[in-house]
Structures are given as C-alpha cells and as structure tokens.
CSV table of N, CA and C in Angstrom, one decimal:
chain,number,residue,atom,x,y,z
H,45,MET,N,44.8,-13.5,-5.6
H,45,MET,CA,44.6,-13.0,-6.9
H,45,MET,C,44.0,-14.0,-7.8
H,46,ASP,N,43.1,-13.6,-8.7
H,46,ASP,CA,42.5,-14.5,-9.7
H,46,ASP,C,42.9,-13.9,-11.1
H,47,ILE,N,44.0,-14.3,-11.6
H,47,ILE,CA,44.5,-13.8,-12.8
H,47,ILE,C,44.6,-14.9,-13.8
H,48,THR,N,44.1,-14.7,-15.0
H,48,THR,CA,44.2,-15.8,-16.1
H,48,THR,C,44.9,-15.1,-17.3
H,49,ILE,N,45.4,-16.0,-18.2
H,49,ILE,CA,45.8,-15.5,-19.5
H,49,ILE,C,44.6,-15.4,-20.4
H,50,HIS,N,44.3,-14.2,-20.8
H,50,HIS,CA,43.2,-13.9,-21.7
H,50,HIS,C,43.6,-14.0,-23.2
H,51,ALA,N,44.7,-13.3,-23.5
H,51,ALA,CA,45.1,-13.3,-24.9
H,51,ALA,C,46.6,-13.1,-25.0
H,52,SER,N,47.1,-13.6,-26.0
H,52,SER,CA,48.5,-13.4,-26.4
H,52,SER,C,48.5,-12.9,-27.8
H,53,PHE,N,49.5,-12.1,-28.2
H,53,PHE,CA,49.5,-11.5,-29.5
H,53,PHE,C,50.7,-12.1,-30.3
H,54,LEU,N,50.4,-12.4,-31.6
H,54,LEU,CA,51.4,-12.9,-32.5
H,54,LEU,C,51.2,-12.0,-33.8
H,55,PRO,N,52.3,-11.6,-34.4
H,55,PRO,CA,52.2,-10.8,-35.6
H,55,PRO,C,51.9,-11.6,-36.8
H,56,HIS,N,51.3,-11.0,-37.8
H,56,HIS,CA,51.2,-11.7,-39.1
H,56,HIS,C,51.5,-10.7,-40.2
H,57,ASP,N,52.0,-11.2,-41.3
H,57,ASP,CA,52.2,-10.3,-42.4
H,57,ASP,C,51.3,-10.7,-43.6
H,58,ASP,N,50.5,-11.7,-43.4
H,58,ASP,CA,49.5,-12.1,-44.4
H,58,ASP,C,48.3,-12.7,-43.7
H,59,PRO,N,47.3,-11.8,-43.4
H,59,PRO,CA,46.2,-12.3,-42.6
H,59,PRO,C,45.5,-13.5,-43.1
H,60,ASP,N,45.4,-13.7,-44.4
H,60,ASP,CA,44.7,-14.8,-45.0
H,60,ASP,C,45.4,-16.1,-44.7
H,61,ALA,N,46.8,-16.1,-44.9
H,61,ALA,CA,47.6,-17.2,-44.7
H,61,ALA,C,47.6,-17.6,-43.2
H,62,SER,N,47.7,-16.6,-42.3
H,62,SER,CA,47.7,-16.8,-40.9
H,62,SER,C,46.3,-17.4,-40.5
H,63,LEU,N,45.2,-16.9,-41.0
H,63,LEU,CA,43.9,-17.4,-40.7
H,63,LEU,C,43.8,-18.8,-41.1
H,64,ALA,N,44.2,-19.2,-42.3
H,64,ALA,CA,44.1,-20.5,-42.8
H,64,ALA,C,45.0,-21.5,-41.9
H,65,PHE,N,46.1,-21.0,-41.5
H,65,PHE,CA,47.0,-21.9,-40.6
H,65,PHE,C,46.3,-22.1,-39.3
H,66,TYR,N,45.9,-21.1,-38.6
H,66,TYR,CA,45.4,-21.3,-37.2
H,66,TYR,C,44.0,-21.9,-37.2
H,67,ARG,N,43.2,-21.6,-38.2
H,67,ARG,CA,41.9,-22.2,-38.3
H,67,ARG,C,41.9,-23.6,-38.9
H,68,ASP,N,42.5,-23.7,-40.1
H,68,ASP,CA,42.4,-25.0,-40.8
H,68,ASP,C,43.4,-26.0,-40.4
H,69,THR,N,44.6,-25.5,-40.1
H,69,THR,CA,45.7,-26.5,-39.8
H,69,THR,C,45.7,-26.8,-38.3
H,70,LEU,N,45.6,-25.8,-37.4
H,70,LEU,CA,45.6,-26.1,-36.0
H,70,LEU,C,44.2,-26.4,-35.5
H,71,GLY,N,43.2,-26.0,-36.2
H,71,GLY,CA,41.8,-26.3,-35.8
H,71,GLY,C,41.2,-25.3,-34.8
H,72,PHE,N,41.8,-24.2,-34.7
H,72,PHE,CA,41.3,-23.2,-33.7
H,72,PHE,C,40.1,-22.5,-34.3
H,73,GLU,N,39.2,-22.1,-33.4
H,73,GLU,CA,38.0,-21.4,-33.9
H,73,GLU,C,38.4,-19.9,-34.0
H,74,VAL,N,37.7,-19.2,-35.0
H,74,VAL,CA,37.8,-17.8,-35.2
H,74,VAL,C,36.8,-17.1,-34.3
H,75,ARG,N,37.3,-16.2,-33.4
H,75,ARG,CA,36.5,-15.5,-32.5
H,75,ARG,C,36.2,-14.1,-32.9
H,76,ASN,N,37.1,-13.5,-33.7
H,76,ASN,CA,36.9,-12.2,-34.2
H,76,ASN,C,37.8,-11.9,-35.4
H,77,ASP,N,37.4,-11.1,-36.3
H,77,ASP,CA,38.1,-10.8,-37.5
H,77,ASP,C,37.8,-9.3,-37.8
H,78,VAL,N,38.7,-8.4,-37.4
H,78,VAL,CA,38.4,-7.0,-37.5
H,78,VAL,C,39.4,-6.3,-38.4
H,79,GLY,N,38.8,-5.6,-39.4
H,79,GLY,CA,39.6,-4.8,-40.3
H,79,GLY,C,39.5,-3.4,-40.0
H,80,TYR,N,40.6,-2.7,-40.1
H,80,TYR,CA,40.6,-1.2,-39.9
H,80,TYR,C,41.8,-0.6,-40.7
H,81,ASP,N,41.5,0.4,-41.5
H,81,ASP,CA,42.5,1.1,-42.2
H,81,ASP,C,43.5,0.2,-43.0
H,82,GLY,N,42.9,-0.8,-43.6
H,82,GLY,CA,43.7,-1.8,-44.5
H,82,GLY,C,44.4,-2.8,-43.7
H,83,MET,N,44.2,-2.9,-42.4
H,83,MET,CA,44.8,-3.9,-41.6
H,83,MET,C,43.8,-4.8,-40.9
H,84,ARG,N,44.2,-6.1,-40.5
H,84,ARG,CA,43.3,-7.0,-39.8
H,84,ARG,C,43.9,-7.5,-38.6
H,85,TRP,N,43.0,-7.7,-37.6
H,85,TRP,CA,43.3,-8.3,-36.3
H,85,TRP,C,42.4,-9.5,-36.2
H,86,ILE,N,42.9,-10.7,-36.1
H,86,ILE,CA,42.2,-11.9,-36.1
H,86,ILE,C,42.4,-12.6,-34.8
H,87,THR,N,41.3,-12.9,-34.1
H,87,THR,CA,41.4,-13.6,-32.8
H,87,THR,C,40.9,-15.0,-33.0
H,88,VAL,N,41.8,-15.9,-32.5
H,88,VAL,CA,41.6,-17.4,-32.6
H,88,VAL,C,41.8,-18.0,-31.3
H,89,GLY,N,41.4,-19.3,-31.1
H,89,GLY,CA,41.6,-20.0,-29.9
H,89,GLY,C,41.0,-21.4,-30.0
H,90,PRO,N,41.5,-22.3,-29.1
H,90,PRO,CA,40.9,-23.6,-29.0
H,90,PRO,C,39.4,-23.5,-28.6
H,91,ALA,N,38.6,-24.3,-29.3
H,91,ALA,CA,37.1,-24.3,-29.0
H,91,ALA,C,36.8,-24.6,-27.6
H,92,ASP,N,37.6,-25.5,-27.0
H,92,ASP,CA,37.3,-25.9,-25.6
H,92,ASP,C,37.9,-25.0,-24.5
H,93,GLN,N,38.5,-23.9,-25.0
H,93,GLN,CA,39.1,-22.9,-24.1
H,93,GLN,C,38.7,-21.5,-24.5
H,94,PRO,N,37.4,-21.2,-24.2
H,94,PRO,CA,36.9,-19.9,-24.7
H,94,PRO,C,37.5,-18.7,-24.0
H,95,GLY,N,38.2,-18.8,-22.9
H,95,GLY,CA,38.7,-17.7,-22.2
H,95,GLY,C,40.2,-17.4,-22.6
H,96,THR,N,40.8,-18.2,-23.5
H,96,THR,CA,42.2,-18.0,-23.9
H,96,THR,C,42.2,-17.9,-25.4
H,97,SER,N,42.8,-16.8,-25.9
H,97,SER,CA,42.9,-16.5,-27.3
H,97,SER,C,44.3,-16.1,-27.7
H,98,ILE,N,44.5,-16.1,-29.0
H,98,ILE,CA,45.6,-15.6,-29.7
H,98,ILE,C,45.1,-14.5,-30.6
H,99,VAL,N,45.7,-13.3,-30.6
H,99,VAL,CA,45.3,-12.3,-31.5
H,99,VAL,C,46.4,-12.1,-32.5
H,100,LEU,N,46.1,-12.4,-33.7
H,100,LEU,CA,47.0,-12.3,-34.8
H,100,LEU,C,46.9,-10.8,-35.3
H,101,HIS,N,48.0,-10.1,-35.2
H,101,HIS,CA,47.9,-8.6,-35.5
H,101,HIS,C,49.0,-8.2,-36.5
H,102,PRO,N,48.7,-7.1,-37.1
H,102,PRO,CA,49.7,-6.5,-38.0
H,102,PRO,C,50.7,-5.7,-37.2
H,103,PRO,N,52.0,-6.1,-37.3
H,103,PRO,CA,53.0,-5.5,-36.5
H,103,PRO,C,53.2,-4.0,-36.7
H,104,ALA,N,52.8,-3.6,-37.9
H,104,ALA,CA,53.0,-2.1,-38.2
H,104,ALA,C,51.9,-1.3,-37.6
H,105,ALA,N,51.0,-1.8,-36.9
H,105,ALA,CA,49.8,-1.1,-36.4
H,105,ALA,C,50.2,-0.2,-35.3
H,106,ASP,N,51.3,-0.4,-34.6
H,106,ASP,CA,51.6,0.4,-33.4
H,106,ASP,C,52.2,1.7,-33.9
H,107,PRO,N,51.5,2.8,-33.6
H,107,PRO,CA,52.0,4.1,-34.0
H,107,PRO,C,53.3,4.5,-33.3
H,108,GLY,N,53.6,3.9,-32.2
H,108,GLY,CA,54.8,4.3,-31.4
H,108,GLY,C,56.1,3.7,-31.9
H,109,ILE,N,56.1,2.9,-33.0
H,109,ILE,CA,57.4,2.3,-33.5
H,109,ILE,C,57.8,3.1,-34.7
H,110,THR,N,59.1,3.2,-34.9
H,110,THR,CA,59.7,4.0,-36.0
H,110,THR,C,59.8,3.1,-37.2
H,111,ASP,N,60.1,3.7,-38.3
H,111,ASP,CA,60.3,3.0,-39.6
H,111,ASP,C,61.5,2.0,-39.4
H,112,ASP,N,62.5,2.4,-38.7
H,112,ASP,CA,63.7,1.5,-38.5
H,112,ASP,C,63.2,0.3,-37.7
H,113,GLU,N,62.4,0.5,-36.7
H,113,GLU,CA,61.9,-0.6,-35.9
H,113,GLU,C,61.0,-1.5,-36.7
H,114,ARG,N,60.2,-0.9,-37.6
H,114,ARG,CA,59.3,-1.7,-38.4
H,114,ARG,C,60.2,-2.6,-39.4
H,115,ARG,N,61.3,-2.1,-39.9
H,115,ARG,CA,62.2,-2.9,-40.8
H,115,ARG,C,62.8,-4.0,-40.0
H,116,THR,N,63.2,-3.7,-38.7
H,116,THR,CA,63.8,-4.7,-37.9
H,116,THR,C,62.8,-5.8,-37.6
H,117,ILE,N,61.6,-5.4,-37.2
H,117,ILE,CA,60.6,-6.4,-37.0
H,117,ILE,C,60.3,-7.3,-38.2
H,118,ALA,N,60.2,-6.7,-39.4
H,118,ALA,CA,60.0,-7.5,-40.6
H,118,ALA,C,61.2,-8.4,-40.9
H,119,GLU,N,62.4,-8.0,-40.6
H,119,GLU,CA,63.6,-8.9,-40.8
H,119,GLU,C,63.5,-10.0,-39.8
H,120,MET,N,63.2,-9.7,-38.5
H,120,MET,CA,63.1,-10.8,-37.5
H,120,MET,C,62.0,-11.8,-37.8
H,121,MET,N,60.9,-11.3,-38.3
H,121,MET,CA,59.8,-12.2,-38.7
H,121,MET,C,60.2,-13.1,-39.8
H,122,ALA,N,60.9,-12.5,-40.8
H,122,ALA,CA,61.4,-13.3,-41.9
H,122,ALA,C,62.4,-14.4,-41.5
H,123,LYS,N,63.2,-14.1,-40.5
H,123,LYS,CA,64.1,-15.1,-40.0
H,123,LYS,C,63.4,-16.1,-39.0
H,124,GLY,N,62.2,-15.7,-38.5
H,124,GLY,CA,61.6,-16.5,-37.5
H,124,GLY,C,62.1,-16.3,-36.1
H,125,THR,N,62.6,-15.2,-35.8
H,125,THR,CA,63.1,-14.9,-34.5
H,125,THR,C,62.4,-13.8,-33.7
H,126,TYR,N,61.2,-13.4,-34.2
H,126,TYR,CA,60.5,-12.3,-33.5
H,126,TYR,C,59.5,-12.8,-32.4
H,127,ALA,N,58.7,-13.8,-32.7
H,127,ALA,CA,57.7,-14.2,-31.7
H,127,ALA,C,57.6,-15.7,-31.6
H,128,ILE,N,57.2,-16.2,-30.4
H,128,ILE,CA,57.2,-17.6,-30.0
H,128,ILE,C,55.9,-17.8,-29.2
H,129,ILE,N,55.3,-19.0,-29.4
H,129,ILE,CA,54.2,-19.4,-28.6
H,129,ILE,C,54.4,-20.8,-28.3
H,130,LEU,N,54.0,-21.2,-27.1
H,130,LEU,CA,54.1,-22.6,-26.6
H,130,LEU,C,52.8,-23.2,-26.4
H,131,LEU,N,52.5,-24.3,-27.2
H,131,LEU,CA,51.2,-25.0,-27.1
H,131,LEU,C,51.4,-26.3,-26.5
H,132,ALA,N,50.4,-27.1,-26.2
H,132,ALA,CA,50.5,-28.4,-25.6
H,132,ALA,C,49.4,-29.3,-26.1
H,133,THR,N,49.8,-30.6,-26.2
H,133,THR,CA,48.8,-31.6,-26.6
H,133,THR,C,49.1,-32.9,-26.0
H,134,LYS,N,48.1,-33.8,-25.8
H,134,LYS,CA,48.3,-35.1,-25.3
H,134,LYS,C,48.9,-36.0,-26.3
H,135,GLY,N,48.6,-35.8,-27.6
H,135,GLY,CA,49.0,-36.6,-28.7
H,135,GLY,C,50.1,-36.0,-29.6
H,136,LEU,N,51.3,-35.8,-29.1
H,136,LEU,CA,52.3,-35.1,-29.8
H,136,LEU,C,52.6,-35.7,-31.2
H,137,ASP,N,52.8,-37.0,-31.3
H,137,ASP,CA,53.1,-37.6,-32.5
H,137,ASP,C,52.1,-37.4,-33.6
H,138,GLY,N,50.8,-37.6,-33.2
H,138,GLY,CA,49.7,-37.4,-34.2
H,138,GLY,C,49.6,-36.0,-34.6
H,139,THR,N,49.8,-35.1,-33.6
H,139,THR,CA,49.7,-33.6,-34.0
H,139,THR,C,50.8,-33.3,-34.9
H,140,PHE,N,52.0,-33.8,-34.6
H,140,PHE,CA,53.2,-33.5,-35.5
H,140,PHE,C,52.9,-34.0,-36.9
H,141,GLU,N,52.4,-35.3,-37.0
H,141,GLU,CA,52.1,-35.8,-38.3
H,141,GLU,C,51.1,-35.0,-39.1
H,142,ARG,N,50.0,-34.6,-38.5
H,142,ARG,CA,49.0,-33.8,-39.1
H,142,ARG,C,49.6,-32.4,-39.6
H,143,LEU,N,50.4,-31.8,-38.8
H,143,LEU,CA,51.0,-30.5,-39.1
H,143,LEU,C,52.0,-30.7,-40.3
H,144,GLN,N,52.8,-31.7,-40.2
H,144,GLN,CA,53.8,-32.0,-41.2
H,144,GLN,C,53.0,-32.2,-42.6
H,145,ALA,N,52.0,-33.0,-42.5
H,145,ALA,CA,51.2,-33.4,-43.7
H,145,ALA,C,50.5,-32.1,-44.3
H,146,SER,N,50.3,-31.1,-43.5
H,146,SER,CA,49.6,-29.9,-44.0
H,146,SER,C,50.6,-29.0,-44.8
H,147,GLY,N,51.9,-29.3,-44.7
H,147,GLY,CA,52.9,-28.5,-45.3
H,147,GLY,C,53.5,-27.4,-44.4
H,148,ALA,N,53.1,-27.4,-43.1
H,148,ALA,CA,53.7,-26.5,-42.2
H,148,ALA,C,55.2,-26.7,-42.1
H,149,GLU,N,55.9,-25.6,-42.0
H,149,GLU,CA,57.4,-25.6,-41.9
H,149,GLU,C,57.8,-26.3,-40.6
H,150,VAL,N,58.4,-27.4,-40.7
H,150,VAL,CA,58.9,-28.2,-39.6
H,150,VAL,C,60.3,-27.5,-39.1
H,151,VAL,N,60.4,-27.2,-37.9
H,151,VAL,CA,61.7,-26.7,-37.3
H,151,VAL,C,62.3,-27.9,-36.5
H,152,GLN,N,61.5,-28.7,-35.8
H,152,GLN,CA,62.1,-29.8,-35.0
H,152,GLN,C,61.1,-30.9,-34.9
H,153,GLU,N,61.5,-32.1,-35.2
H,153,GLU,CA,60.6,-33.2,-35.0
H,153,GLU,C,60.5,-33.5,-33.5
H,154,PRO,N,59.5,-34.3,-33.1
H,154,PRO,CA,59.3,-34.7,-31.7
H,154,PRO,C,60.6,-35.2,-31.1
H,155,THR,N,61.0,-34.5,-30.0
H,155,THR,CA,62.3,-34.8,-29.4
H,155,THR,C,62.2,-34.7,-27.9
H,156,GLU,N,62.8,-35.6,-27.2
H,156,GLU,CA,62.9,-35.6,-25.7
H,156,GLU,C,64.0,-34.6,-25.4
H,157,GLN,N,63.6,-33.5,-24.7
H,157,GLN,CA,64.5,-32.5,-24.4
H,157,GLN,C,65.2,-32.8,-23.0
H,158,PRO,N,66.5,-32.3,-22.9
H,158,PRO,CA,67.2,-32.6,-21.7
H,158,PRO,C,66.6,-31.9,-20.4
H,159,TYR,N,65.7,-31.0,-20.6
H,159,TYR,CA,65.1,-30.3,-19.5
H,159,TYR,C,63.7,-30.9,-19.1
H,160,GLY,N,63.5,-32.1,-19.6
H,160,GLY,CA,62.3,-32.8,-19.1
H,160,GLY,C,61.0,-32.8,-19.9
H,161,VAL,N,61.0,-32.2,-21.1
H,161,VAL,CA,59.8,-32.2,-21.9
H,161,VAL,C,60.0,-32.9,-23.2
H,162,ARG,N,59.0,-33.4,-23.8
H,162,ARG,CA,59.1,-33.9,-25.2
H,162,ARG,C,58.3,-32.9,-26.0
H,163,ASP,N,58.9,-32.4,-27.1
H,163,ASP,CA,58.2,-31.4,-27.9
H,163,ASP,C,58.7,-31.4,-29.4
H,164,CYS,N,58.0,-30.6,-30.2
H,164,CYS,CA,58.3,-30.4,-31.6
H,164,CYS,C,58.2,-28.9,-31.9
H,165,ALA,N,58.6,-28.5,-33.0
H,165,ALA,CA,58.5,-27.1,-33.4
H,165,ALA,C,58.2,-26.9,-34.8
H,166,PHE,N,57.3,-25.8,-35.1
H,166,PHE,CA,57.0,-25.4,-36.5
H,166,PHE,C,57.1,-23.9,-36.5
H,167,ARG,N,56.9,-23.4,-37.8
H,167,ARG,CA,56.8,-22.0,-38.0
H,167,ARG,C,55.4,-21.7,-38.6
H,168,ASP,N,54.7,-20.7,-38.2
H,168,ASP,CA,53.5,-20.3,-38.9
H,168,ASP,C,53.8,-19.5,-40.1
H,169,PRO,N,52.9,-19.1,-40.9
H,169,PRO,CA,53.2,-18.4,-42.2
H,169,PRO,C,53.9,-17.1,-42.0
H,170,ALA,N,53.8,-16.5,-40.8
H,170,ALA,CA,54.6,-15.2,-40.6
H,170,ALA,C,56.0,-15.5,-40.0
H,171,GLY,N,56.3,-16.7,-39.8
H,171,GLY,CA,57.6,-17.1,-39.2
H,171,GLY,C,57.6,-17.2,-37.7
H,172,ASN,N,56.5,-17.0,-37.1
H,172,ASN,CA,56.5,-17.2,-35.6
H,172,ASN,C,56.8,-18.7,-35.2
H,173,LEU,N,57.6,-18.9,-34.2
H,173,LEU,CA,57.9,-20.2,-33.8
H,173,LEU,C,56.8,-20.7,-32.9
H,174,ILE,N,56.4,-21.9,-33.3
H,174,ILE,CA,55.3,-22.6,-32.5
H,174,ILE,C,55.9,-23.9,-31.9
H,175,ARG,N,56.1,-23.9,-30.6
H,175,ARG,CA,56.6,-25.1,-30.0
H,175,ARG,C,55.4,-25.8,-29.4
H,176,ILE,N,55.3,-27.2,-29.6
H,176,ILE,CA,54.2,-27.9,-29.0
H,176,ILE,C,54.8,-29.0,-28.1
H,177,GLN,N,54.4,-28.9,-26.8
H,177,GLN,CA,54.9,-29.8,-25.8
H,177,GLN,C,53.8,-30.9,-25.7
H,178,GLU,N,54.3,-32.1,-25.3
H,178,GLU,CA,53.5,-33.2,-25.0
H,178,GLU,C,53.0,-33.2,-23.5
H,179,LYS,N,51.7,-33.2,-23.3
H,179,LYS,CA,51.2,-33.2,-21.9
H,179,LYS,C,51.4,-34.6,-21.4
H,180,ARG,N,51.9,-34.7,-20.2
H,180,ARG,CA,52.2,-36.1,-19.6
H,180,ARG,C,51.3,-36.2,-18.4
C-alpha cells in the first residue's frame, strides 16, 4: 500500500487569529482560504512539505452534530482539550524561544520525557494543543 497523510483537521473559532498563528508564528504557507456561508476553511502547511496540510475549520460546520454537541465542542476548545497535533523540529530550543517570544500560550517548556522524546507544548488561538518534538 502507498498511503500518506494528506491533511489533518483542527478547529478554529477565530479564522483571522488562527491564520496569523499558523502563517506568521509557525511560518506555514497558506494553501487555500475558502469562505462559505459566513464560515472559513484555511489550509496551511510547511512550504517544504507540499503533500501534507492542516485544514483549520469551523467546528460548527458539520450538519450532523447537535446544538448540545456544539456547546460541548466549544467548552472543550476553551479548555484546550478538544484537538491535538504533534509537530517536529530539529531545533526545539530555538523554535520554543521564537514561539514564546511571539506571545503564544506556553503549556510546557522543552522537557525530556520519560518515554524517550524531548518536546514542548503550546496552544493555538483556538485552544488546540500543539506538541513539538525534537528530531534526533
């Protein structure tokens, strides 16, 4: 089989803040920015990885979820417990310093984990947890 990861979805509750974070803070390129019915789907990704993207989407866009589920999603996003993405970098300390200097919400400073990785963690403007591991 020849299967790759093409896109992952992360919710946003403020498309402009999410766009600024992923484009300006993380340095991802914007691949698509689509508006429909007052909502926006923004596709971003690392410039050197054109086949892998993150789609920032409005969580309320799914017509199959109930109002109670929408409220639960909004509550979980506010607490930062709804969505997670794991990124990697060769220069963890420099990446951490740049993100911290940008004002991104720090969850964990670079730490050697007992399970064999060194990583740090931030939250994006929607509360999504972003863990960044150091490539070794």
